[in-house]
Amino acid sequence: MRKVAIALPMALALLMALSAVTFAAPNEFMIGLNSGYPYTLLELEFEYKNGPWAGGADVAWAGNAMEIGAFGRYYVPLGLGFEFYAALNPTMVIIFSEVPPGLRGTIKAGPGFDFRWKHLRVGLEGGILYVFGHAAPNFYVKGGVGVLF
């Protein structure tokens, strides 16, 4: 009885793991590095794309601040691996140069352009930037590369 009690959960866990692998299509996930203007020096991005919809999370380092956020995108295929998308990215910025460290909310929204080929993704995005409670440029531009898996 004890062996059955151990084997049954193990078999169910194995079955669930294998079924999840078979349902995942290749190149639905992406890890990318971006850089841009006005304040993002380096951004690490994780994206899950399912059909035209995509969502993910990003963490950015901006010198004396750190940005943590989530994003949503809607893709329109243009052919030959090129895609146009609309993005919405609400984030929270932690500013370390203030005492105590300050928090600011931001919203970035705008169009982007993607090229995907095999396991490579190259992207360029820009649009409106609004930082709550802080004087900053009202636009942003970022570009980057990523690995699809």
Backbone as JSON Lines, residues from 0, in Angstrom:
{"i":0,"aa":"M","n":[0.82,-1.19,0.0],"ca":[0.0,0.0,0.0],"c":[0.87,1.26,0.0]}
{"i":1,"aa":"R","n":[1.95,1.2,0.75],"ca":[2.84,2.36,0.82],"c":[3.49,2.61,-0.54]}
{"i":2,"aa":"K","n":[3.87,1.55,-1.26],"ca":[4.47,1.71,-2.58],"c":[3.48,2.33,-3.56]}
{"i":3,"aa":"V","n":[2.23,1.93,-3.48],"ca":[1.2,2.5,-4.35],"c":[0.99,3.98,-4.01]}
{"i":4,"aa":"A","n":[1.01,4.31,-2.73],"ca":[0.83,5.7,-2.3],"c":[1.98,6.58,-2.77]}
{"i":5,"aa":"I","n":[3.15,6.01,-2.93],"ca":[4.3,6.78,-3.43],"c":[4.3,6.8,-4.96]}
{"i":6,"aa":"A","n":[4.0,5.67,-5.58],"ca":[4.06,5.56,-7.04],"c":[2.97,6.36,-7.74]}
{"i":7,"aa":"L","n":[1.77,6.41,-7.17],"ca":[0.66,7.11,-7.82],"c":[0.92,8.62,-7.97]}
{"i":8,"aa":"P","n":[1.33,9.32,-6.91],"ca":[1.64,10.75,-7.1],"c":[2.82,10.98,-8.05]}
{"i":9,"aa":"M","n":[3.8,10.09,-8.02],"ca":[4.94,10.22,-8.94],"c":[4.49,10.05,-10.38]}
{"i":10,"aa":"A","n":[3.62,9.07,-10.63],"ca":[3.11,8.84,-11.98],"c":[2.27,10.03,-12.45]}
{"i":11,"aa":"L","n":[1.45,10.58,-11.57],"ca":[0.64,11.75,-11.93],"c":[1.52,12.97,-12.22]}
{"i":12,"aa":"A","n":[2.55,13.16,-11.42],"ca":[3.47,14.28,-11.65],"c":[4.19,14.13,-12.99]}
{"i":13,"aa":"L","n":[4.63,12.9,-13.3],"ca":[5.29,12.64,-14.58],"c":[4.34,12.87,-15.74]}
{"i":14,"aa":"L","n":[3.1,12.41,-15.61],"ca":[2.1,12.59,-16.65],"c":[1.81,14.08,-16.89]}
{"i":15,"aa":"M","n":[1.69,14.84,-15.81],"ca":[1.44,16.28,-15.94],"c":[2.63,16.98,-16.59]}
{"i":16,"aa":"A","n":[3.83,16.59,-16.23],"ca":[5.02,17.21,-16.81],"c":[5.12,16.9,-18.3]}
{"i":17,"aa":"L","n":[4.85,15.66,-18.68],"ca":[4.93,15.28,-20.09],"c":[3.82,15.94,-20.9]}
{"i":18,"aa":"S","n":[2.63,16.06,-20.34],"ca":[1.54,16.69,-21.09],"c":[1.81,18.17,-21.28]}
{"i":19,"aa":"A","n":[2.42,18.82,-20.31],"ca":[2.75,20.24,-20.46],"c":[3.79,20.44,-21.55]}
{"i":20,"aa":"V","n":[4.72,19.52,-21.67],"ca":[5.75,19.62,-22.69],"c":[5.14,19.45,-24.07]}
{"i":21,"aa":"T","n":[4.2,18.54,-24.22],"ca":[3.62,18.31,-25.54],"c":[2.73,19.46,-25.97]}
{"i":22,"aa":"F","n":[2.12,20.18,-25.04],"ca":[1.26,21.29,-25.41],"c":[2.03,22.56,-25.74]}
{"i":23,"aa":"A","n":[3.25,22.69,-25.26],"ca":[4.04,23.9,-25.52],"c":[4.62,23.85,-26.92]}
{"i":24,"aa":"A","n":[4.36,24.87,-27.69],"ca":[4.92,24.96,-29.04],"c":[6.31,25.59,-28.95]}
{"i":25,"aa":"P","n":[7.19,25.26,-29.91],"ca":[8.51,25.87,-29.87],"c":[8.43,27.38,-30.1]}
{"i":26,"aa":"N","n":[9.36,28.09,-29.53],"ca":[9.51,29.54,-29.69],"c":[8.35,30.35,-29.12]}
{"i":27,"aa":"E","n":[7.66,29.83,-28.11],"ca":[6.63,30.62,-27.43],"c":[7.22,31.47,-26.32]}
{"i":28,"aa":"F","n":[8.4,31.1,-25.81],"ca":[9.03,31.83,-24.72],"c":[10.24,32.59,-25.24]}
{"i":29,"aa":"M","n":[10.53,33.73,-24.62],"ca":[11.67,34.54,-25.02],"c":[12.3,35.18,-23.8]}
{"i":30,"aa":"I","n":[13.62,35.16,-23.75],"ca":[14.39,35.92,-22.77],"c":[15.24,36.89,-23.57]}
{"i":31,"aa":"G","n":[15.13,38.18,-23.23],"ca":[15.83,39.18,-24.01],"c":[16.52,40.23,-23.17]}
{"i":32,"aa":"L","n":[17.49,40.9,-23.77],"ca":[18.19,42.03,-23.17],"c":[17.91,43.26,-24.02]}
{"i":33,"aa":"N","n":[17.47,44.33,-23.37],"ca":[17.13,45.57,-24.06],"c":[17.9,46.73,-23.45]}
{"i":34,"aa":"S","n":[18.0,47.8,-24.21],"ca":[18.56,49.05,-23.72],"c":[17.81,50.17,-24.42]}
{"i":35,"aa":"G","n":[17.74,51.34,-23.77],"ca":[16.98,52.4,-24.41],"c":[17.12,53.75,-23.76]}
{"i":36,"aa":"Y","n":[16.26,54.68,-24.2],"ca":[16.22,56.05,-23.73],"c":[14.83,56.3,-23.17]}
{"i":37,"aa":"P","n":[14.61,57.03,-22.12],"ca":[15.5,57.99,-21.49],"c":[16.31,57.44,-20.34]}
{"i":38,"aa":"Y","n":[15.89,56.36,-19.69],"ca":[16.62,55.99,-18.48],"c":[17.01,54.52,-18.38]}
{"i":39,"aa":"T","n":[16.59,53.68,-19.26],"ca":[16.88,52.26,-19.14],"c":[18.28,51.95,-19.67]}
{"i":40,"aa":"L","n":[19.18,51.56,-18.78],"ca":[20.52,51.16,-19.22],"c":[20.54,49.71,-19.65]}
{"i":41,"aa":"L","n":[19.88,48.83,-18.9],"ca":[19.85,47.41,-19.23],"c":[18.55,46.82,-18.71]}
{"i":42,"aa":"E","n":[17.85,46.1,-19.56],"ca":[16.57,45.5,-19.19],"c":[16.59,44.02,-19.52]}
{"i":43,"aa":"L","n":[16.18,43.21,-18.57],"ca":[16.02,41.77,-18.77],"c":[14.53,41.51,-18.89]}
{"i":44,"aa":"E","n":[14.15,40.81,-19.96],"ca":[12.73,40.64,-20.28],"c":[12.41,39.16,-20.49]}
{"i":45,"aa":"F","n":[11.29,38.71,-19.94],"ca":[10.8,37.35,-20.17],"c":[9.41,37.47,-20.78]}
{"i":46,"aa":"E","n":[9.19,36.79,-21.91],"ca":[7.91,36.9,-22.63],"c":[7.36,35.52,-22.95]}
{"i":47,"aa":"Y","n":[6.05,35.39,-22.81],"ca":[5.32,34.2,-23.28],"c":[4.37,34.67,-24.36]}
{"i":48,"aa":"K","n":[4.49,34.1,-25.56],"ca":[3.66,34.49,-26.7],"c":[2.78,33.32,-27.1]}
{"i":49,"aa":"N","n":[1.48,33.59,-27.18],"ca":[0.51,32.57,-27.57],"c":[-0.38,33.16,-28.64]}
{"i":50,"aa":"G","n":[-0.12,32.8,-29.89],"ca":[-0.85,33.39,-31.0],"c":[-0.49,34.86,-31.13]}
{"i":51,"aa":"P","n":[-1.49,35.73,-31.29],"ca":[-1.17,37.16,-31.41],"c":[-0.91,37.84,-30.07]}
{"i":52,"aa":"W","n":[-1.26,37.19,-28.97],"ca":[-1.14,37.79,-27.64],"c":[0.17,37.38,-26.97]}
{"i":53,"aa":"A","n":[0.75,38.3,-26.21],"ca":[1.96,38.01,-25.45],"c":[1.91,38.77,-24.13]}
{"i":54,"aa":"G","n":[2.55,38.19,-23.14],"ca":[2.65,38.84,-21.84],"c":[3.96,38.45,-21.21]}
{"i":55,"aa":"G","n":[4.37,39.22,-20.24],"ca":[5.63,38.9,-19.6],"c":[5.98,39.85,-18.49]}
{"i":56,"aa":"A","n":[7.23,39.74,-18.07],"ca":[7.75,40.57,-16.99],"c":[9.12,41.09,-17.39]}
{"i":57,"aa":"D","n":[9.48,42.24,-16.82],"ca":[10.8,42.79,-17.09],"c":[11.37,43.45,-15.84]}
{"i":58,"aa":"V","n":[12.69,43.44,-15.78],"ca":[13.44,44.09,-14.71],"c":[14.51,44.93,-15.4]}
{"i":59,"aa":"A","n":[14.6,46.21,-15.04],"ca":[15.56,47.11,-15.69],"c":[16.42,47.81,-14.65]}
{"i":60,"aa":"W","n":[17.67,48.04,-15.01],"ca":[18.59,48.79,-14.17],"c":[18.82,50.13,-14.86]}
{"i":61,"aa":"A","n":[18.65,51.21,-14.11],"ca":[18.76,52.55,-14.7],"c":[19.71,53.43,-13.9]}
{"i":62,"aa":"G","n":[20.87,52.94,-13.58],"ca":[21.85,53.73,-12.84],"c":[21.51,53.8,-11.36]}
{"i":63,"aa":"N","n":[20.75,54.81,-10.97],"ca":[20.38,54.95,-9.56],"c":[18.95,54.47,-9.29]}
{"i":64,"aa":"A","n":[18.39,53.72,-10.2],"ca":[17.02,53.24,-10.04],"c":[16.87,51.85,-10.64]}
{"i":65,"aa":"M","n":[15.82,51.17,-10.22],"ca":[15.49,49.84,-10.73],"c":[14.02,49.83,-11.09]}
{"i":66,"aa":"E","n":[13.71,49.27,-12.25],"ca":[12.33,49.22,-12.74],"c":[11.87,47.76,-12.77]}
{"i":67,"aa":"I","n":[10.71,47.49,-12.21],"ca":[10.14,46.15,-12.2],"c":[8.72,46.26,-12.75]}
{"i":68,"aa":"G","n":[8.39,45.44,-13.74],"ca":[7.07,45.58,-14.32],"c":[6.59,44.35,-15.07]}
{"i":69,"aa":"A","n":[5.4,44.49,-15.59],"ca":[4.77,43.47,-16.43],"c":[4.33,44.15,-17.72]}
{"i":70,"aa":"F","n":[4.14,43.37,-18.76],"ca":[3.71,43.97,-20.02],"c":[2.77,43.04,-20.76]}
{"i":71,"aa":"G","n":[2.02,43.63,-21.66],"ca":[1.16,42.9,-22.57],"c":[1.37,43.43,-23.97]}
{"i":72,"aa":"R","n":[1.3,42.54,-24.94],"ca":[1.51,42.92,-26.34],"c":[0.5,42.19,-27.23]}
{"i":73,"aa":"Y","n":[0.12,42.87,-28.31],"ca":[-0.7,42.24,-29.34],"c":[0.06,42.34,-30.65]}
{"i":74,"aa":"Y","n":[0.36,41.18,-31.25],"ca":[1.19,41.1,-32.45],"c":[0.34,41.0,-33.71]}
{"i":75,"aa":"V","n":[0.82,41.66,-34.77],"ca":[0.23,41.55,-36.1],"c":[1.34,41.07,-37.03]}
{"i":76,"aa":"P","n":[1.22,39.84,-37.58],"ca":[2.29,39.33,-38.44],"c":[2.34,40.09,-39.77]}
{"i":77,"aa":"L","n":[3.56,40.38,-40.21],"ca":[3.77,41.06,-41.49],"c":[4.38,40.13,-42.53]}
{"i":78,"aa":"G","n":[4.8,38.94,-42.13],"ca":[5.4,37.98,-43.05],"c":[6.91,37.96,-42.96]}
{"i":79,"aa":"L","n":[7.5,36.85,-43.34],"ca":[8.95,36.64,-43.36],"c":[9.6,36.86,-42.0]}
{"i":80,"aa":"G","n":[8.87,36.58,-40.91],"ca":[9.41,36.72,-39.57],"c":[9.25,38.1,-38.96]}
{"i":81,"aa":"F","n":[8.73,39.07,-39.71],"ca":[8.53,40.42,-39.2],"c":[7.14,40.54,-38.58]}
{"i":82,"aa":"E","n":[7.08,41.25,-37.45],"ca":[5.8,41.46,-36.77],"c":[5.75,42.88,-36.21]}
{"i":83,"aa":"F","n":[4.56,43.45,-36.26],"ca":[4.28,44.75,-35.65],"c":[3.46,44.47,-34.4]}
{"i":84,"aa":"Y","n":[3.67,45.22,-33.32],"ca":[2.88,44.99,-32.12],"c":[2.57,46.28,-31.39]}
{"i":85,"aa":"A","n":[1.51,46.21,-30.59],"ca":[1.14,47.29,-29.68],"c":[1.43,46.8,-28.27]}
{"i":86,"aa":"A","n":[2.08,47.64,-27.46],"ca":[2.52,47.22,-26.12],"c":[1.98,48.16,-25.05]}
{"i":87,"aa":"L","n":[1.68,47.58,-23.9],"ca":[1.31,48.33,-22.7],"c":[2.13,47.77,-21.55]}
{"i":88,"aa":"N","n":[2.86,48.66,-20.84],"ca":[3.83,48.21,-19.85],"c":[3.73,49.06,-18.58]}
{"i":89,"aa":"P","n":[2.9,48.66,-17.59],"ca":[2.9,49.35,-16.3],"c":[4.05,48.83,-15.43]}
{"i":90,"aa":"T","n":[4.78,49.74,-14.79],"ca":[5.93,49.34,-13.98],"c":[6.0,50.15,-12.69]}
{"i":91,"aa":"M","n":[6.89,49.71,-11.82],"ca":[7.21,50.41,-10.58],"c":[8.71,50.68,-10.59]}
{"i":92,"aa":"V","n":[9.1,51.92,-10.34],"ca":[10.51,52.31,-10.32],"c":[10.92,52.57,-8.88]}
{"i":93,"aa":"I","n":[12.0,51.94,-8.44],"ca":[12.58,52.17,-7.11],"c":[13.8,53.06,-7.31]}
{"i":94,"aa":"I","n":[13.79,54.25,-6.71],"ca":[14.88,55.21,-6.88],"c":[15.76,55.15,-5.64]}
{"i":95,"aa":"F","n":[17.0,54.68,-5.81],"ca":[17.91,54.47,-4.69],"c":[18.64,55.74,-4.27]}
{"i":96,"aa":"S","n":[18.64,56.78,-5.09],"ca":[19.38,58.0,-4.74],"c":[18.61,58.88,-3.76]}
{"i":97,"aa":"E","n":[17.35,58.56,-3.48],"ca":[16.57,59.3,-2.49],"c":[16.67,58.61,-1.14]}
{"i":98,"aa":"V","n":[16.53,59.41,-0.06],"ca":[16.54,58.84,1.29],"c":[15.22,59.19,1.94]}
{"i":99,"aa":"P","n":[14.38,58.23,2.27],"ca":[14.46,56.81,1.96],"c":[14.23,56.57,0.47]}
{"i":100,"aa":"P","n":[14.56,55.39,-0.03],"ca":[14.36,55.11,-1.46],"c":[12.93,55.41,-1.89]}
{"i":101,"aa":"G","n":[12.8,56.08,-3.02],"ca":[11.49,56.49,-3.51],"c":[10.89,55.48,-4.48]}
{"i":102,"aa":"L","n":[9.58,55.49,-4.55],"ca":[8.85,54.64,-5.48],"c":[8.07,55.52,-6.44]}
{"i":103,"aa":"R","n":[8.09,55.17,-7.72],"ca":[7.32,55.88,-8.73],"c":[6.66,54.84,-9.63]}
{"i":104,"aa":"G","n":[5.45,55.1,-9.99],"ca":[4.77,54.26,-10.96],"c":[4.97,54.83,-12.35]}
{"i":105,"aa":"T","n":[5.1,53.97,-13.33],"ca":[5.22,54.42,-14.72],"c":[4.28,53.63,-15.6]}
{"i":106,"aa":"I","n":[3.94,54.22,-16.71],"ca":[3.18,53.53,-17.76],"c":[3.87,53.84,-19.08]}
{"i":107,"aa":"K","n":[4.2,52.77,-19.81],"ca":[4.75,52.92,-21.15],"c":[3.76,52.26,-22.12]}
{"i":108,"aa":"A","n":[3.43,52.95,-23.19],"ca":[2.52,52.41,-24.19],"c":[2.98,52.86,-25.56]}
{"i":109,"aa":"G","n":[3.01,51.92,-26.5],"ca":[3.42,52.3,-27.84],"c":[3.58,51.12,-28.76]}
{"i":110,"aa":"P","n":[3.91,51.41,-30.0],"ca":[4.1,50.36,-31.0],"c":[5.52,49.8,-30.95]}
{"i":111,"aa":"G","n":[5.65,48.63,-31.53],"ca":[6.96,48.0,-31.63],"c":[7.07,47.2,-32.91]}
{"i":112,"aa":"F","n":[8.28,46.8,-33.22],"ca":[8.56,46.06,-34.44],"c":[9.49,44.92,-34.07]}
{"i":113,"aa":"D","n":[9.17,43.73,-34.51],"ca":[9.89,42.51,-34.15],"c":[10.37,41.78,-35.39]}
{"i":114,"aa":"F","n":[11.52,41.15,-35.29],"ca":[11.96,40.18,-36.29],"c":[12.32,38.91,-35.55]}
{"i":115,"aa":"R","n":[11.7,37.79,-35.92],"ca":[11.96,36.5,-35.29],"c":[12.41,35.52,-36.36]}
{"i":116,"aa":"W","n":[13.54,34.87,-36.07],"ca":[14.08,33.88,-36.99],"c":[14.74,32.78,-36.17]}
{"i":117,"aa":"K","n":[14.24,31.57,-36.35],"ca":[14.69,30.4,-35.59],"c":[14.67,30.71,-34.1]}
{"i":118,"aa":"H","n":[15.82,30.86,-33.46],"ca":[15.87,31.14,-32.01],"c":[16.33,32.56,-31.7]}
{"i":119,"aa":"L","n":[16.2,33.46,-32.67],"ca":[16.64,34.84,-32.5],"c":[15.44,35.79,-32.58]}
{"i":120,"aa":"R","n":[15.43,36.76,-31.71],"ca":[14.42,37.83,-31.76],"c":[15.14,39.16,-31.66]}
{"i":121,"aa":"V","n":[14.86,40.08,-32.58],"ca":[15.4,41.44,-32.55],"c":[14.2,42.37,-32.54]}
{"i":122,"aa":"G","n":[14.19,43.32,-31.61],"ca":[13.02,44.18,-31.49],"c":[13.37,45.64,-31.29]}
{"i":123,"aa":"L","n":[12.44,46.5,-31.68],"ca":[12.54,47.94,-31.47],"c":[11.16,48.43,-31.05]}
{"i":124,"aa":"E","n":[11.12,49.2,-29.97],"ca":[9.84,49.67,-29.43],"c":[9.97,51.12,-28.99]}
{"i":125,"aa":"G","n":[8.9,51.86,-29.09],"ca":[8.9,53.25,-28.64],"c":[7.48,53.71,-28.38]}
{"i":126,"aa":"G","n":[7.35,54.82,-27.68],"ca":[6.01,55.32,-27.43],"c":[5.96,56.33,-26.31]}
{"i":127,"aa":"I","n":[4.8,56.4,-25.68],"ca":[4.53,57.36,-24.62],"c":[5.01,56.81,-23.29]}
{"i":128,"aa":"L","n":[5.68,57.66,-22.5],"ca":[6.13,57.31,-21.15],"c":[5.56,58.32,-20.17]}
{"i":129,"aa":"Y","n":[4.92,57.82,-19.13],"ca":[4.43,58.7,-18.07],"c":[4.94,58.17,-16.74]}
{"i":130,"aa":"V","n":[5.65,59.03,-16.0],"ca":[6.16,58.69,-14.67],"c":[5.37,59.5,-13.66]}
{"i":131,"aa":"F","n":[4.66,58.84,-12.76],"ca":[3.85,59.53,-11.76],"c":[4.76,60.25,-10.76]}
{"i":132,"aa":"G","n":[4.56,61.54,-10.57],"ca":[5.29,62.31,-9.57],"c":[6.73,62.6,-9.9]}
{"i":133,"aa":"H","n":[7.1,62.62,-11.17],"ca":[8.49,62.86,-11.53],"c":[8.53,63.53,-12.89]}
{"i":134,"aa":"A","n":[9.38,64.53,-13.03],"ca":[9.56,65.17,-14.33],"c":[10.52,64.34,-15.16]}
{"i":135,"aa":"A","n":[10.04,63.84,-16.26],"ca":[10.85,63.0,-17.13],"c":[10.42,63.22,-18.57]}
{"i":136,"aa":"P","n":[11.24,62.82,-19.53],"ca":[10.78,62.89,-20.92],"c":[9.49,62.1,-21.09]}
{"i":137,"aa":"N","n":[8.64,62.54,-21.99],"ca":[7.35,61.89,-22.15],"c":[7.34,60.86,-23.28]}
{"i":138,"aa":"F","n":[8.5,60.35,-23.63],"ca":[8.56,59.28,-24.62],"c":[9.7,58.33,-24.25]}
{"i":139,"aa":"Y","n":[9.67,57.16,-24.85],"ca":[10.75,56.19,-24.64],"c":[11.03,55.46,-25.94]}
{"i":140,"aa":"V","n":[12.23,54.96,-26.07],"ca":[12.66,54.13,-27.19],"c":[13.55,53.06,-26.61]}
{"i":141,"aa":"K","n":[13.33,51.81,-27.02],"ca":[14.23,50.74,-26.58],"c":[14.38,49.72,-27.69]}
{"i":142,"aa":"G","n":[15.51,49.09,-27.71],"ca":[15.8,48.04,-28.67],"c":[16.53,46.92,-27.97]}
{"i":143,"aa":"G","n":[16.45,45.73,-28.55],"ca":[17.13,44.61,-27.91],"c":[17.12,43.35,-28.73]}
{"i":144,"aa":"V","n":[17.78,42.35,-28.18],"ca":[17.85,41.03,-28.78],"c":[17.39,40.01,-27.76]}
{"i":145,"aa":"G","n":[16.9,38.88,-28.26],"ca":[16.43,37.84,-27.36],"c":[16.64,36.46,-27.93]}
{"i":146,"aa":"V","n":[16.48,35.48,-27.06],"ca":[16.58,34.07,-27.42],"c":[15.21,33.45,-27.27]}
{"i":147,"aa":"L","n":[14.74,32.79,-28.33],"ca":[13.44,32.12,-28.32],"c":[13.63,30.65,-27.95]}
{"i":148,"aa":"F","n":[12.74,30.15,-27.12],"ca":[12.8,28.72,-26.78],"c":[11.41,28.2,-26.52]}
